[in-house]
Tab-separated table of C-alpha atoms in Angstrom:
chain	number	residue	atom	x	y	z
A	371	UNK	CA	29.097	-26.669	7.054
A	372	UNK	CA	28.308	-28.404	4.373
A	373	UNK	CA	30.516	-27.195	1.645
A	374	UNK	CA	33.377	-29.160	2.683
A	375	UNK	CA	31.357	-32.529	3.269
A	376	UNK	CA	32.206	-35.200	1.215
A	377	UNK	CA	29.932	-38.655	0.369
A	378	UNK	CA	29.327	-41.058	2.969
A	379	UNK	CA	29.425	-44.598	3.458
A	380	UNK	CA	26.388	-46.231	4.907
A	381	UNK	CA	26.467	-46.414	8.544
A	382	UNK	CA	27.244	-49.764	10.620
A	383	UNK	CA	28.732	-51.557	7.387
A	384	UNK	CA	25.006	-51.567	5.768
A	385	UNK	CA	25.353	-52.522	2.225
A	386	UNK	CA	22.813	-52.525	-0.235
A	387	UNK	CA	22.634	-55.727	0.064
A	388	UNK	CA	21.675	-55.397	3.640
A	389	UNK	CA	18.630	-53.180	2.782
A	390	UNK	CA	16.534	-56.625	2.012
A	391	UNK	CA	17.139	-57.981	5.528
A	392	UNK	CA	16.674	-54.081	6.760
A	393	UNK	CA	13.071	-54.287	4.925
A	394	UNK	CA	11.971	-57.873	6.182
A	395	UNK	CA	12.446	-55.983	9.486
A	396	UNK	CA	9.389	-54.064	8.680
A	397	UNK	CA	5.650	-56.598	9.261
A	398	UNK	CA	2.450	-56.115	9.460
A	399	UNK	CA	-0.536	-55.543	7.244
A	400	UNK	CA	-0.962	-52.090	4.436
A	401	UNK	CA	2.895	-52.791	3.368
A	402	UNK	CA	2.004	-51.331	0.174
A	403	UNK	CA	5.276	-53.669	-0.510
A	404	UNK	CA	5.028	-53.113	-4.387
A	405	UNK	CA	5.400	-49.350	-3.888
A	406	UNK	CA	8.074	-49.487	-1.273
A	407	UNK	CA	10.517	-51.830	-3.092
A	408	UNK	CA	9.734	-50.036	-6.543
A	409	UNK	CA	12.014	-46.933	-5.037
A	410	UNK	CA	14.066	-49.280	-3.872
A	411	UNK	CA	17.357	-48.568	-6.074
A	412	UNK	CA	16.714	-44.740	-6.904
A	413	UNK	CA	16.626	-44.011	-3.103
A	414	UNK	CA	20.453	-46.065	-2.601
A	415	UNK	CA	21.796	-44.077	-4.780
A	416	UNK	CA	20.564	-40.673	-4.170
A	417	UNK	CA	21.871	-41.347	-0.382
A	418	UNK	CA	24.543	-43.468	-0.855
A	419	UNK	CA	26.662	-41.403	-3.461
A	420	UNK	CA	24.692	-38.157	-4.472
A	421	UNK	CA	22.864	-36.068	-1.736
A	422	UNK	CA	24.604	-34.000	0.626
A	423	UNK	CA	23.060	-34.762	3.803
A	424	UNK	CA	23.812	-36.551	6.439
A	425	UNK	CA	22.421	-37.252	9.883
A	426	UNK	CA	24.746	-34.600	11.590
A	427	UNK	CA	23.889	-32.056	9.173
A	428	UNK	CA	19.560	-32.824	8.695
A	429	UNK	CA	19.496	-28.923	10.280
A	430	UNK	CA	22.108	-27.421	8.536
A	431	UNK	CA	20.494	-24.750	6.074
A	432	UNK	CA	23.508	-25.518	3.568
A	433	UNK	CA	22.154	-29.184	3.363
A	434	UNK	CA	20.405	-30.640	0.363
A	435	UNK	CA	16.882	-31.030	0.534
A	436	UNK	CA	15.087	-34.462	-0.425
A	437	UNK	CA	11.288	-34.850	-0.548
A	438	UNK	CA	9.616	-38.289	-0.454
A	439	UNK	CA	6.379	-37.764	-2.559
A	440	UNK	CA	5.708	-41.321	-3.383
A	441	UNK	CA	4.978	-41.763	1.080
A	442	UNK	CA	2.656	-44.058	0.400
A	443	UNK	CA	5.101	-47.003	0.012
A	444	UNK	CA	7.875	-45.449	2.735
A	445	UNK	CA	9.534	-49.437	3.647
A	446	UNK	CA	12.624	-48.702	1.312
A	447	UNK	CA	12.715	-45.279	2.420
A	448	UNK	CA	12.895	-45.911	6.474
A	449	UNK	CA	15.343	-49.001	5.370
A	450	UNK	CA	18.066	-47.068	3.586
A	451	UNK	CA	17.585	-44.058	6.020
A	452	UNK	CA	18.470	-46.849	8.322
A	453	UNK	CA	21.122	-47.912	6.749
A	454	UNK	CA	22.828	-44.554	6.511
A	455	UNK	CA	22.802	-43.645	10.593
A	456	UNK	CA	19.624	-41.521	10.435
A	457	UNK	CA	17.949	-43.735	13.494
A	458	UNK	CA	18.443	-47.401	14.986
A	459	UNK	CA	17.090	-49.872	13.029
A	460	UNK	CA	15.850	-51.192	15.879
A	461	UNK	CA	13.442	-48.737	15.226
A	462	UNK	CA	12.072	-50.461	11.855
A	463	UNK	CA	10.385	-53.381	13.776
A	464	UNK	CA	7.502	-51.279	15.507
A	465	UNK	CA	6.559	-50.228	11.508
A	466	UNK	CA	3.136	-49.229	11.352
A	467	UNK	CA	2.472	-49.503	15.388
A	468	UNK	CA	0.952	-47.290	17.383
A	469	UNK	CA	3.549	-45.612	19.543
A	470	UNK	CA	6.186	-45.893	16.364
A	471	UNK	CA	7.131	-42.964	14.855
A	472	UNK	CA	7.801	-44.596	11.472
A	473	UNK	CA	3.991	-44.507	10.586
A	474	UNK	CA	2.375	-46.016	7.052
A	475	UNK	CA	3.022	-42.588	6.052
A	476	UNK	CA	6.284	-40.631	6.507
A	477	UNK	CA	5.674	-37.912	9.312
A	478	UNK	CA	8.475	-34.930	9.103
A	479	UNK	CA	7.709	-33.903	12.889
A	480	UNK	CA	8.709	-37.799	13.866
A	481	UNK	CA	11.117	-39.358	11.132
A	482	UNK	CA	14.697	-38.200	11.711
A	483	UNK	CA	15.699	-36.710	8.179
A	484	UNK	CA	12.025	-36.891	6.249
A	485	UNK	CA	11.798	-32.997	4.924
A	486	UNK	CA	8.218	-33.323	4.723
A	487	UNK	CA	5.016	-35.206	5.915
A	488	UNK	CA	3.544	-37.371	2.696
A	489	UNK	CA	0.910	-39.961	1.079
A	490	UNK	CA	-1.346	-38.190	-0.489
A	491	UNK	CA	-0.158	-38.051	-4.539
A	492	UNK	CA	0.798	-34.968	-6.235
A	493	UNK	CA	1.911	-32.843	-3.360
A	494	UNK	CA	5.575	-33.568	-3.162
A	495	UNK	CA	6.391	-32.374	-6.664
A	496	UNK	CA	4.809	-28.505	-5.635
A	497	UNK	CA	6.589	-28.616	-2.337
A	498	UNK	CA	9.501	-28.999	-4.115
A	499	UNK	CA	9.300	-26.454	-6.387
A	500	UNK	CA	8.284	-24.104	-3.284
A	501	UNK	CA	11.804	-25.506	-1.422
A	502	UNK	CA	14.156	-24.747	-4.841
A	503	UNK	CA	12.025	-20.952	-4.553
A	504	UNK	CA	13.051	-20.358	-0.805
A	505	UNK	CA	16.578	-21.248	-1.555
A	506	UNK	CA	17.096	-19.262	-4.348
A	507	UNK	CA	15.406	-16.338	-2.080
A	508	UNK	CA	17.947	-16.948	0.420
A	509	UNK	CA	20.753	-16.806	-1.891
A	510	UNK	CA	21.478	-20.496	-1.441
A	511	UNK	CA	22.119	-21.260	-4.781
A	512	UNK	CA	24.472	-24.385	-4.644
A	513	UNK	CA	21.793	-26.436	-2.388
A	514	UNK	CA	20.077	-28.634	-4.476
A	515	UNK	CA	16.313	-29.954	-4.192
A	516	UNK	CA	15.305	-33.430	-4.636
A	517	UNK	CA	11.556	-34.802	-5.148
A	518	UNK	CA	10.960	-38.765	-5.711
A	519	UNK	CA	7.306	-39.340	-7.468
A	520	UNK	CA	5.155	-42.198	-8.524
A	521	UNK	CA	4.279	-41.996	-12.024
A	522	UNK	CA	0.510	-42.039	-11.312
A	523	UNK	CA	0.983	-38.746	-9.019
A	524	UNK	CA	1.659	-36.940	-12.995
A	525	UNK	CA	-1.831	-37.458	-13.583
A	526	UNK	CA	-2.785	-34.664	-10.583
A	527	UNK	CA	-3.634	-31.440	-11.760
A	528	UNK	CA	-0.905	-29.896	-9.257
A	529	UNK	CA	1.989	-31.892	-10.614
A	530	UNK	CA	0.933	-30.637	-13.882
A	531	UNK	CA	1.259	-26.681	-13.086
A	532	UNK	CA	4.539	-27.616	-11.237
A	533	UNK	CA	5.778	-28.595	-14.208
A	534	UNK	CA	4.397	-26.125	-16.447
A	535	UNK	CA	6.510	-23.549	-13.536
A	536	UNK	CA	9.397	-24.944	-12.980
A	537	UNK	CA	10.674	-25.196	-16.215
A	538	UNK	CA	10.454	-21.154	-17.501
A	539	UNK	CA	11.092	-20.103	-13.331
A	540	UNK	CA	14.950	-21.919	-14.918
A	541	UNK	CA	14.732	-23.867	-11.447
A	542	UNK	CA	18.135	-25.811	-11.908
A	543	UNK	CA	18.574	-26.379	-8.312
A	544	UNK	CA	15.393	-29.049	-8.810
A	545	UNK	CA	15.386	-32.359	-9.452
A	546	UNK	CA	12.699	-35.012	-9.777
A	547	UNK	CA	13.043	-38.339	-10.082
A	548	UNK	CA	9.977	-40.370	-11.464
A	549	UNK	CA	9.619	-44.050	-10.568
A	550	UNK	CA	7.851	-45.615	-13.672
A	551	UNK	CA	6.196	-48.679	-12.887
A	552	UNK	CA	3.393	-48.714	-15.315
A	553	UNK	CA	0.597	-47.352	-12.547
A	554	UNK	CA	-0.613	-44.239	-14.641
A	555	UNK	CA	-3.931	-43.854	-15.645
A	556	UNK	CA	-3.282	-41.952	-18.566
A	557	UNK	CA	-1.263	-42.661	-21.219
A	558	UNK	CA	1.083	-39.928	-22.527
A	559	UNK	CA	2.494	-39.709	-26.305
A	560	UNK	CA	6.222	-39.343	-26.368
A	561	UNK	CA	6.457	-41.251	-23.065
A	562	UNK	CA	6.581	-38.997	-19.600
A	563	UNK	CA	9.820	-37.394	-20.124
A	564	UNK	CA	8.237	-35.466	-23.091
A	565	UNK	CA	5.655	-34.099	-20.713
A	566	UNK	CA	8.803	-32.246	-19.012
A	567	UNK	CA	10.961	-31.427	-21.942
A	568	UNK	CA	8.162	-29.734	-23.736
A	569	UNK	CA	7.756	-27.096	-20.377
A	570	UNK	CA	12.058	-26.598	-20.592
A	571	UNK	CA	13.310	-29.361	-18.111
A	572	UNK	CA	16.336	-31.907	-18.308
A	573	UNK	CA	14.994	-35.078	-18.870
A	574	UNK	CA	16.052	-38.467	-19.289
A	575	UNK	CA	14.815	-41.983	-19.084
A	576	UNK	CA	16.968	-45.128	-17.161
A	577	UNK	CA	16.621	-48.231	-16.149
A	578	UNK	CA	15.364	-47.615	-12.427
A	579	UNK	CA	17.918	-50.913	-11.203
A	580	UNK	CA	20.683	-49.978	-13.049
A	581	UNK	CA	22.961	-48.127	-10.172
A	582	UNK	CA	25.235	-46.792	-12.572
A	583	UNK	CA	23.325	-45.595	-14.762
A	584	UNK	CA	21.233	-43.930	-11.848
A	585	UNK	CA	24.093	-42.073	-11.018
A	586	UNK	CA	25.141	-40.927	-14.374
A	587	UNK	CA	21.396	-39.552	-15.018
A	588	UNK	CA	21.687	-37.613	-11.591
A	589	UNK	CA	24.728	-36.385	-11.866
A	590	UNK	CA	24.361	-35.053	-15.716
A	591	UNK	CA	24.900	-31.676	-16.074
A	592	UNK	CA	21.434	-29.338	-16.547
A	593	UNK	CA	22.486	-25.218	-16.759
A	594	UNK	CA	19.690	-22.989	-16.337
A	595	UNK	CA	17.029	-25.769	-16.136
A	596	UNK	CA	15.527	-27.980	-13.806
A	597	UNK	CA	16.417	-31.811	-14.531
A	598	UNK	CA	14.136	-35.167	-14.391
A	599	UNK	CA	15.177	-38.727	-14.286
A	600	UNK	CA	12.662	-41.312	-15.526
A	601	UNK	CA	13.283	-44.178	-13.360
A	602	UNK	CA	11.553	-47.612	-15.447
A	603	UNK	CA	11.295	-50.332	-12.984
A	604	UNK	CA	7.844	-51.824	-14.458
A	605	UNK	CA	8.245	-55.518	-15.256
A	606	UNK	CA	9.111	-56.592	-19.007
A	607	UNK	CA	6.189	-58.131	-20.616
């Protein structure tokens, strides 16, 4: 079980240096190479030193539970799922092909350790929120629920009520992170992690390449509410 499990090391001596090489791997045309390498950071860090899960344990019902919302851009996801022992990165060369089962968009019934099938924006946040609602209905109340989103998927009228839910359902056991890269139609006063802290999450706002600070802003402490992490990665003008 889980509850014993302690962080991993990536499998095979991958680095996160090697996730570069890992992605160049990965050809072809509808990359969508901005999105991919945008996650790039947030995703080495939630696997490398905060989510328990590992590719032994992608059944076990004591595992925690991460949601790729932002599947439109999936190259940094397959790389550091890769890198951790989850398949062969032999695997990463056939991206995009026909008889691959590491498709444009992440597929849950073919990607060893994808929790659900995504690409289309806003669904990963209410999926989420659904997950963190089963758990607690089982009683599993130390398995935690992560959800990476694109900053543009906020402007979806079903990432709005998830919001608006999570935050008086006290879902503590949730956590989004929110890659900012500038991509959101709609501007927002107080910045996005007002948009949360007004409906009773967590929130706070890091520099989405900054491991350590990454870490910190996952690991913070959140009692009794669900917890956000603005990830800014958009270029400095």
């Amino acid at each position: 079980m889980l509850g014993s499990m302690t962080l991993k090391t990536a499998e095979a001596g991958h680095s996160y240096r090697d996730l570069n090489r890992l992605m160049s791997l990965m050809t072809g045309d509808e990359k969508h190479g901005p999105a991919a390498t945008s996650t790039l950071d947030a995703l080495w860090v939630l696997y490398h030193r905060v989510l328990r899960v590992t590719p032994g344990t992608v059944g076990d019902p004591e595992r925690d539970r991460f949601l790729l919302s932002k599947g439109h851009g999936p190259m940094a996801y397959y790389a550091v799922l890769a890198a951790h022992g989850f398949f062969d990165e032999k695997l990463l060369s056939g991206f995009g092909e026909y008889d691959s089962p590491l498709g444009h968009h992440p597929d849950r019934m073919l990607v060893p350790g994808a929790e659900i099938g995504s690409g289309s924006l806003g669904h990963g946040l209410p999926l989420a929120v659904g997950s963190a609602l089963g758990l607690r209905a089982q009683g599993l109340s130390t398995r935690r629920v992560w959800v990476l989103v694109g900053d543009a998927e906020l402007d979806e009228g079903s990432s709005h009520e998830a919001i608006a839910y999570a935050g008086p359902a006290g879902l503590d056991r949730l956590h989004t992170v929110v890659i900012d890269n500038a991509s959101a139609t709609y501007g927002r006063p107080g910045g996005i992690a007002s948009r949360f802290e007004v409906a009773g999450w967590s929130a706070e706002t890091v520099d989405g390449r900054d491991h350590e600070a990454l870490y910190a802003a996952f690991t913070a402490p959140h009692p009794g509410r669900p917890r956000v992490v603005v990830a800014r990665v958009a270029p400095k003008s």
